[in-house]
Short mmCIF file of C-alpha atoms in Angstrom, two decimals:
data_model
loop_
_atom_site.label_atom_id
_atom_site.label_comp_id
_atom_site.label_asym_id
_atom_site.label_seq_id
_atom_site.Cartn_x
_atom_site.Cartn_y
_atom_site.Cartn_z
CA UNK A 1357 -123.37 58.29 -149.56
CA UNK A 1358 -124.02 61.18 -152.10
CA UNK A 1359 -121.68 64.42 -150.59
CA UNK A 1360 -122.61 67.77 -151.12
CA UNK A 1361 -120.38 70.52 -152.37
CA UNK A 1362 -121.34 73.43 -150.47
CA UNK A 1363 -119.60 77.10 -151.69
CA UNK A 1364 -120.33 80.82 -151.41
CA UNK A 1365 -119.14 82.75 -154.12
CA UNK A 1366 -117.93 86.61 -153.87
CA UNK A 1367 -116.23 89.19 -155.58
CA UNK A 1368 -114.37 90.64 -152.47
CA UNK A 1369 -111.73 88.36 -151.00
CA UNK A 1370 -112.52 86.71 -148.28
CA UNK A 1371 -109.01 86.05 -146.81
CA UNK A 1372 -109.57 85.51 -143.38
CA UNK A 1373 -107.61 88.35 -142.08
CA UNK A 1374 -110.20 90.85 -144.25
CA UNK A 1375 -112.00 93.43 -142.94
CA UNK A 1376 -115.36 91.46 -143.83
CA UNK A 1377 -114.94 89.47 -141.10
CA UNK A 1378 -114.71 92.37 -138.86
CA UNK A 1379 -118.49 92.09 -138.70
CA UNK A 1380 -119.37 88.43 -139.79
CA UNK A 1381 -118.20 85.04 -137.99
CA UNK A 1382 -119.52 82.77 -140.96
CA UNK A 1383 -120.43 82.66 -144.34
CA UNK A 1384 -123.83 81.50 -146.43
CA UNK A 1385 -122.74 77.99 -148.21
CA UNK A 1386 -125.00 77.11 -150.77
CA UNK A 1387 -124.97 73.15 -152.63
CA UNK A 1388 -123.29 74.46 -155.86
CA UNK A 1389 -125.25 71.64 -157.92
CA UNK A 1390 -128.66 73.80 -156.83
CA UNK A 1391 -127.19 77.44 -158.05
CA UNK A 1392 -125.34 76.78 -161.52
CA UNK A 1393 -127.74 74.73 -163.72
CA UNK A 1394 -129.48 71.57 -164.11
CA UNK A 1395 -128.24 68.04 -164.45
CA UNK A 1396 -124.54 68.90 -162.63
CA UNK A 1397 -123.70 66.50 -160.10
CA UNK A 1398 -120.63 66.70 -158.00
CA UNK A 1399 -118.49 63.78 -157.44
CA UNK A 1400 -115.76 63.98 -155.58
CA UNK A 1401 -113.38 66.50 -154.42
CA UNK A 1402 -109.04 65.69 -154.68
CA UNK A 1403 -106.27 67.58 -153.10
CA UNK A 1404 -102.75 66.92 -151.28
CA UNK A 1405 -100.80 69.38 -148.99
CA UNK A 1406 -97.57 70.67 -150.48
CA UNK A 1407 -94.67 72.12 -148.37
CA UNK A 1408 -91.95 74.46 -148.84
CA UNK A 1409 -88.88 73.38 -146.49
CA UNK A 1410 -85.70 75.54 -146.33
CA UNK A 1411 -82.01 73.99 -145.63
CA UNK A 1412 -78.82 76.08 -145.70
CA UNK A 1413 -75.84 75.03 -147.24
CA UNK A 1414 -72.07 75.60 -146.02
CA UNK A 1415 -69.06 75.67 -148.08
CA UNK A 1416 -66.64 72.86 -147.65
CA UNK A 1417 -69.46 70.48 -145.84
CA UNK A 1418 -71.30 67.64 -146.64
CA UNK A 1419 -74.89 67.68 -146.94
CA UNK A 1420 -77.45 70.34 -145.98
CA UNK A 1421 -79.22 71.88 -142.71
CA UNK A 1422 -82.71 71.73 -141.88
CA UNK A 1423 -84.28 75.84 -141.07
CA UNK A 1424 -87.51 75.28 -141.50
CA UNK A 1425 -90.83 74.56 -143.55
CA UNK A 1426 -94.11 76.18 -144.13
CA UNK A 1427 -97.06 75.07 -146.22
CA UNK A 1428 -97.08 75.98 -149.94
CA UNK A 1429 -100.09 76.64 -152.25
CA UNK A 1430 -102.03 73.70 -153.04
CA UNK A 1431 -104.21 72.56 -156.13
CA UNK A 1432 -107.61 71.12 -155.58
CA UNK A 1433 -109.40 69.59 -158.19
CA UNK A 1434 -113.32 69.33 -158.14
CA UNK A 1435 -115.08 66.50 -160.39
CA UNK A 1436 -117.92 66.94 -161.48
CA UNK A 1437 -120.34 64.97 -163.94
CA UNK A 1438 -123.13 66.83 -166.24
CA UNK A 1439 -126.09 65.35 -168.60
CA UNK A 1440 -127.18 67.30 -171.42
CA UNK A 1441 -129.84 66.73 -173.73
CA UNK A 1442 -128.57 67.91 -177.05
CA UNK A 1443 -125.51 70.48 -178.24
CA UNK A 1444 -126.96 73.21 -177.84
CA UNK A 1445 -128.10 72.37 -173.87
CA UNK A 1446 -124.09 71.47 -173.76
CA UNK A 1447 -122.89 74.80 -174.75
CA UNK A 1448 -125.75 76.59 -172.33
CA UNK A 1449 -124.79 74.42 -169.66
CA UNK A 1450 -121.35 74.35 -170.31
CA UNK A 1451 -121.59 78.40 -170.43
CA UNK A 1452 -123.47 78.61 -167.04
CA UNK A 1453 -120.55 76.64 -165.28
CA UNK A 1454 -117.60 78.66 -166.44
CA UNK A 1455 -119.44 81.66 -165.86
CA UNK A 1456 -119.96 80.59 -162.05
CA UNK A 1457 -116.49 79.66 -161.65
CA UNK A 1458 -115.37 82.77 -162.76
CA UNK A 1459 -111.74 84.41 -162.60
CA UNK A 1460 -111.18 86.91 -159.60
CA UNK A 1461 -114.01 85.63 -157.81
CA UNK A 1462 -113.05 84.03 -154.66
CA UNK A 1463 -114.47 80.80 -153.26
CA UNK A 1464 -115.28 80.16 -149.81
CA UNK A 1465 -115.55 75.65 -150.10
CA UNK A 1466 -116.61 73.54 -147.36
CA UNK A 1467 -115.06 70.28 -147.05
CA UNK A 1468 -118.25 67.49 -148.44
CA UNK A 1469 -116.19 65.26 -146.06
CA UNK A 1470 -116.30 67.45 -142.83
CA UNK A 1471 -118.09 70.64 -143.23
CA UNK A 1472 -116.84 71.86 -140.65
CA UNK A 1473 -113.21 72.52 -142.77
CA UNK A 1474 -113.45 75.08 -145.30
CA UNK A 1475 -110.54 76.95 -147.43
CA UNK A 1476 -110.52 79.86 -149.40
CA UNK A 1477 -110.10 79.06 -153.23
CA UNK A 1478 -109.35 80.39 -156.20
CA UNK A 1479 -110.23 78.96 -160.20
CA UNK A 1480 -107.42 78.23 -162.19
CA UNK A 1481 -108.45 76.44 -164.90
CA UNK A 1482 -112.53 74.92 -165.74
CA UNK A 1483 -111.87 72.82 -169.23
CA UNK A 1484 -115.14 71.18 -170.30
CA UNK A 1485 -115.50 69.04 -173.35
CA UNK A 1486 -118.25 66.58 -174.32
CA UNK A 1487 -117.58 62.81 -173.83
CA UNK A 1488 -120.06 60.91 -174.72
CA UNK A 1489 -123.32 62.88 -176.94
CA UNK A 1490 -125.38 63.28 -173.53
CA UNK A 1491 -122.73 63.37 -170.61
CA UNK A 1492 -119.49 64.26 -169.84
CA UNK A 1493 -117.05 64.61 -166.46
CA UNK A 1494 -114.70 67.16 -165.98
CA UNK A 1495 -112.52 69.12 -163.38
CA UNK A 1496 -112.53 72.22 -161.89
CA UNK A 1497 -108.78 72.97 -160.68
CA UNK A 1498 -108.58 75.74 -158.24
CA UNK A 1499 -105.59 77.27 -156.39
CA UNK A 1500 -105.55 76.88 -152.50
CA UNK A 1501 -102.76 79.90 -151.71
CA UNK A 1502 -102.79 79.24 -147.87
CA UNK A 1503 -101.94 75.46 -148.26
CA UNK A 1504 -104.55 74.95 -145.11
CA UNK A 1505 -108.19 73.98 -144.34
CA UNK A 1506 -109.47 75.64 -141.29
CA UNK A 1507 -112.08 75.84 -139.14
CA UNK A 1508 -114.77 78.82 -138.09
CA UNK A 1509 -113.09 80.97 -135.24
CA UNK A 1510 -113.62 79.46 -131.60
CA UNK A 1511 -116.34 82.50 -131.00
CA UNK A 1512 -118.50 80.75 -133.43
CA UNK A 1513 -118.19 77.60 -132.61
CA UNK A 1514 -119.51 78.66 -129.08
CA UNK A 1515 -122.37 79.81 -130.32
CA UNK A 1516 -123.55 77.52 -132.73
CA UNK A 1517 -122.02 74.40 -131.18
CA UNK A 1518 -122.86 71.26 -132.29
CA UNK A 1519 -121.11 67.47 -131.51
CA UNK A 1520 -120.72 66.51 -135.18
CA UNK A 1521 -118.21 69.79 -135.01
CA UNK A 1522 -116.04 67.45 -132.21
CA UNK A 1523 -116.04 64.78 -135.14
CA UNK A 1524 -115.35 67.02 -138.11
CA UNK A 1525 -112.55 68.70 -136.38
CA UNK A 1526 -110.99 65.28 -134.91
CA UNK A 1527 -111.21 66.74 -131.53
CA UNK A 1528 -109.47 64.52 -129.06
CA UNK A 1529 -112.13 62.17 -126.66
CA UNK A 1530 -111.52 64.49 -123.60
CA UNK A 1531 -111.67 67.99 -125.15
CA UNK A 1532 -116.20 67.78 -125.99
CA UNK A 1533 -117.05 65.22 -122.80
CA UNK A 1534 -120.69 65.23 -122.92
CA UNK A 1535 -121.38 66.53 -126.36
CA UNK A 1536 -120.49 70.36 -125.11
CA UNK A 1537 -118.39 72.53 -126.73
CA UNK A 1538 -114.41 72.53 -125.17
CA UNK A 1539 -113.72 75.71 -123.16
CA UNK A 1540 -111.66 78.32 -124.42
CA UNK A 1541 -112.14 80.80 -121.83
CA UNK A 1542 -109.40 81.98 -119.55
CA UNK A 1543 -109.68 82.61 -115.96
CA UNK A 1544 -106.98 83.84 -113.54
CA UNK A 1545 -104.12 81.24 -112.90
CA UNK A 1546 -103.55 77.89 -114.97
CA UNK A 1547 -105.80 77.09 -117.87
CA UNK A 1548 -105.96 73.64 -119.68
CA UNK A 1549 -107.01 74.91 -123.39
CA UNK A 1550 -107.47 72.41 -126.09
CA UNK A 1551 -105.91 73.70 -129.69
CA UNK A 1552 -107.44 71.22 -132.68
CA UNK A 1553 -106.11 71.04 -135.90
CA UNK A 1554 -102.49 70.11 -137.62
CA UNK A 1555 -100.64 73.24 -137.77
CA UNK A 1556 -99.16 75.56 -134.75
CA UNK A 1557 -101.12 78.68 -134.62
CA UNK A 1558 -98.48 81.74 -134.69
CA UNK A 1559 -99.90 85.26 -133.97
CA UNK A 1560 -97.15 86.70 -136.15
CA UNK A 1561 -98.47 84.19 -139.20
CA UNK A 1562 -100.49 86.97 -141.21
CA UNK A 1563 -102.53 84.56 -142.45
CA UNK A 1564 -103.59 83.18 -139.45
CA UNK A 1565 -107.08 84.49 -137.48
CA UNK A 1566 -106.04 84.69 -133.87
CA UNK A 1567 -106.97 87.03 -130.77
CA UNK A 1568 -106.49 86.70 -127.08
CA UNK A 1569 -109.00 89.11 -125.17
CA UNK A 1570 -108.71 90.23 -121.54
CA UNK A 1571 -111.18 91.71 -119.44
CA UNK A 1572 -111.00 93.68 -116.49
CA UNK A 1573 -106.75 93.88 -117.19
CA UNK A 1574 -104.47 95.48 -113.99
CA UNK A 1575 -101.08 97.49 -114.99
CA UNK A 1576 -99.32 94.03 -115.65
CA UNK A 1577 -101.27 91.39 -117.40
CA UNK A 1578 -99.98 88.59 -118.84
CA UNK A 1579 -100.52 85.07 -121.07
CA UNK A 1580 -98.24 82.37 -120.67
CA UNK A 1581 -98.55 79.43 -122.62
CA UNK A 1582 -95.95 77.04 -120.97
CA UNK A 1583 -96.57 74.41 -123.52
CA UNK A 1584 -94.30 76.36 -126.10
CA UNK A 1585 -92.76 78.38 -123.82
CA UNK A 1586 -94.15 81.61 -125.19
CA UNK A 1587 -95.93 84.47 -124.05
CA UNK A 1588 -98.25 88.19 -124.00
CA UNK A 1589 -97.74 91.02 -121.94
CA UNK A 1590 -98.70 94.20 -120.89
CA UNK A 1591 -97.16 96.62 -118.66
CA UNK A 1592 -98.83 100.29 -118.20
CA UNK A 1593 -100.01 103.31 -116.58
CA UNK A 1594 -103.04 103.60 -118.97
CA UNK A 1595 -105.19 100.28 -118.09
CA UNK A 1596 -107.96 100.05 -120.26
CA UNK A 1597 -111.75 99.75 -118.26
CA UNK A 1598 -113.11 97.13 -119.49
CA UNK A 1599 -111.25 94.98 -121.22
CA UNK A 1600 -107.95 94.83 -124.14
CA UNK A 1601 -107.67 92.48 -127.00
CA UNK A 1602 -104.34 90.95 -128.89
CA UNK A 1603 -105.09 90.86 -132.76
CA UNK A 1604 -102.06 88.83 -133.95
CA UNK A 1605 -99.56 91.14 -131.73
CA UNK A 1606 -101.58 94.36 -132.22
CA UNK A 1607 -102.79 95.21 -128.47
CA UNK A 1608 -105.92 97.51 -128.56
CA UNK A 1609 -108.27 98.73 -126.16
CA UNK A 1610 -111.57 97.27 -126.45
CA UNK A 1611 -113.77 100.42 -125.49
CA UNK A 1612 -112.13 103.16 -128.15
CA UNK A 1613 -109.72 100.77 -130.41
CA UNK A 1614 -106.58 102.93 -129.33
CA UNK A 1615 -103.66 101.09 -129.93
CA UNK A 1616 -101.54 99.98 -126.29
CA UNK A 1617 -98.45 98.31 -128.03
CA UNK A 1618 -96.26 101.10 -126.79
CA UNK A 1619 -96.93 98.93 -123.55
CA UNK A 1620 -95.92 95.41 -124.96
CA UNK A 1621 -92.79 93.98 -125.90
CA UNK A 1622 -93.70 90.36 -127.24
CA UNK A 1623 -92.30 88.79 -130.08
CA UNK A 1624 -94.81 86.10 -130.53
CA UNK A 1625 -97.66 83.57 -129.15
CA UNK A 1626 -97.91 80.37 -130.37
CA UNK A 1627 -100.90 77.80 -129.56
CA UNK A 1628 -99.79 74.79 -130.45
CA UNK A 1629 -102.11 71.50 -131.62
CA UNK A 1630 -103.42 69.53 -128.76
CA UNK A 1631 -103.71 70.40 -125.06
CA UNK A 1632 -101.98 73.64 -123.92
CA UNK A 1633 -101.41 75.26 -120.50
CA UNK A 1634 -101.71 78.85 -120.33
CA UNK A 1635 -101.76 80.47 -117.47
CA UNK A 1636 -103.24 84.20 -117.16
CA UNK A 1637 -101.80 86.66 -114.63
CA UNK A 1638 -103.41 90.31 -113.84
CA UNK A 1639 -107.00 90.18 -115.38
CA UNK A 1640 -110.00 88.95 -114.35
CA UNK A 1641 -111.06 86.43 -117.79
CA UNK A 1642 -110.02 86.10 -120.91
CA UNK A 1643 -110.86 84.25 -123.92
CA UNK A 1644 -109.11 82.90 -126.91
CA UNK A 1645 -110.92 82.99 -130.51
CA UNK A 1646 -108.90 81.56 -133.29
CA UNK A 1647 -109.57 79.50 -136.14
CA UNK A 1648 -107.85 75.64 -136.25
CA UNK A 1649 -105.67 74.84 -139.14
CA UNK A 1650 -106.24 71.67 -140.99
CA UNK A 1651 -103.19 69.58 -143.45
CA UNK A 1652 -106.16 69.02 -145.97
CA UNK A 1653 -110.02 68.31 -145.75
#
């Protein structure tokens, strides 16, 4: 089956952690074979995970100690083939394809595979020469710098839920029964919250789109995921009316978007892949919106 390479194209970044998505849960994808020029036809797209692991060394003994690893920026290579008529639709073509992919633009790239995925990408290198005198194939490296795929945030996938999402995200059998979207609301005591993807989601990973709200919070609120052991907290005169959010570790209040992290003292929250139990304490709801982080596509 034919895939389709679906991008949108700016010339802001569109890390995840930008302000753009302050206001904006998705972006516009377009089939890149429709918006550069006739006669391109994507083939197939090529990448593998890289990873950066750490050891420490100690004079006078053998061997090294593992400290940990992280993932590394990635290559991924986009093959495409083109038809052309003559030279001179080769160098108009060929002209219309490096302009697209141009330098400093970023590249927002679904997955043809699971569109669901997408990464942030970034061109490194678009060398085109003819092969044969009416077509040619050639490869569009581009730089991955977070070393992940992810998904849209949980708040979007709410709202536009559909089950192929389940099967593009490898959700596990019991987390969509029914077709409908898993739950990733919080309400008071234990909460059974299902976390897809391959990497553990750390609020203290820049990089990383994560929030825990709370609404209707008392003087002590707090998260606990016992799963990892780790936790949120607040502890306060000033308790906020409505309701608080967690971006990463920054605690604000909802209603003015004063800072309350003179009333916290975590030092992280993890959500780790699979099923966690977290159990909230001192608030009335809650929900967590965070993006999954995929290995590759």
């Amino acid at each position: 089956m034919t895939q389709k390479l679906l991008i949108a194209k700016t010339w802001d970044s569109f890390n995840v952690t930008d302000t753009w998505w302050d206001k904006h849960d998705s972006v516009p994808l377009r089939d890149v074979e429709k918006v550069i020029c006739p006669d391109l036809h994507f083939l197939k797209i090529t990448s593998d995970p890289t990873y950066n692991n750490i050891y420490s060394e100690s004079s006078m003994m053998d061997g090294a100690q593992y400290e940990s690893s992280s993932y590394a920026k990635t290559q991924v290579k986009l093959n495409f083939h083109l038809h052309y008529i003559d030279d001179e639709d080769f160098m108009r073509k060929k002209h219309d394809i490096q302009r697209y992919f141009s330098p400093k633009a970023s590249f927002h790239v679904a997955s043809p595979y699971r569109p669901a995925l997408m990464a942030v990408l970034y061109v490194n290198a678009v060398p085109i020469d003819k092969t044969t005198d009416h077509d040619t194939l050639f490869t569009v490296t581009m730089d991955n710098p977070h070393g992940m795929w992810y998904s849209n945030p949980t708040s979007n996938l709410v709202n536009n839920w559909n089950p192929s999402i389940a099967t593009d995200l490898e959700f596990d059998i019991d987390a969509a029964k029914g077709g409908k979207a898993p739950n990733w609301y919080l309400h008071p005591g234990m909460n059974q919250i299902y976390i897809a993807g391959d990497a553990l989601i750390q609020m203290t990973n820049p990089i990383m789109d994560c929030s825990v709200k709370v609404k209707e919070p008392r003087n002590f609120v707090s998260v606990i995921n016992h799963t990892n052991k780790t936790s949120l907290s607040f502890d306060g005169e000033s308790v906020p009316d409505n309701s608080m959010t967690w971006h990463g570790l920054d605690l604000r209040d909802d209603s003015n978007n004063q800072p309350l992290n003179q009333f916290t003292n975590e030092t992280d929250f993890w959500l780790s892949p699979g099923w966690n139990q977290i159990e909230l304490v001192g608030a009335n709801a809650g929900f967590i919106d965070t993006r999954f982080y995929y290995t590759n596509y």
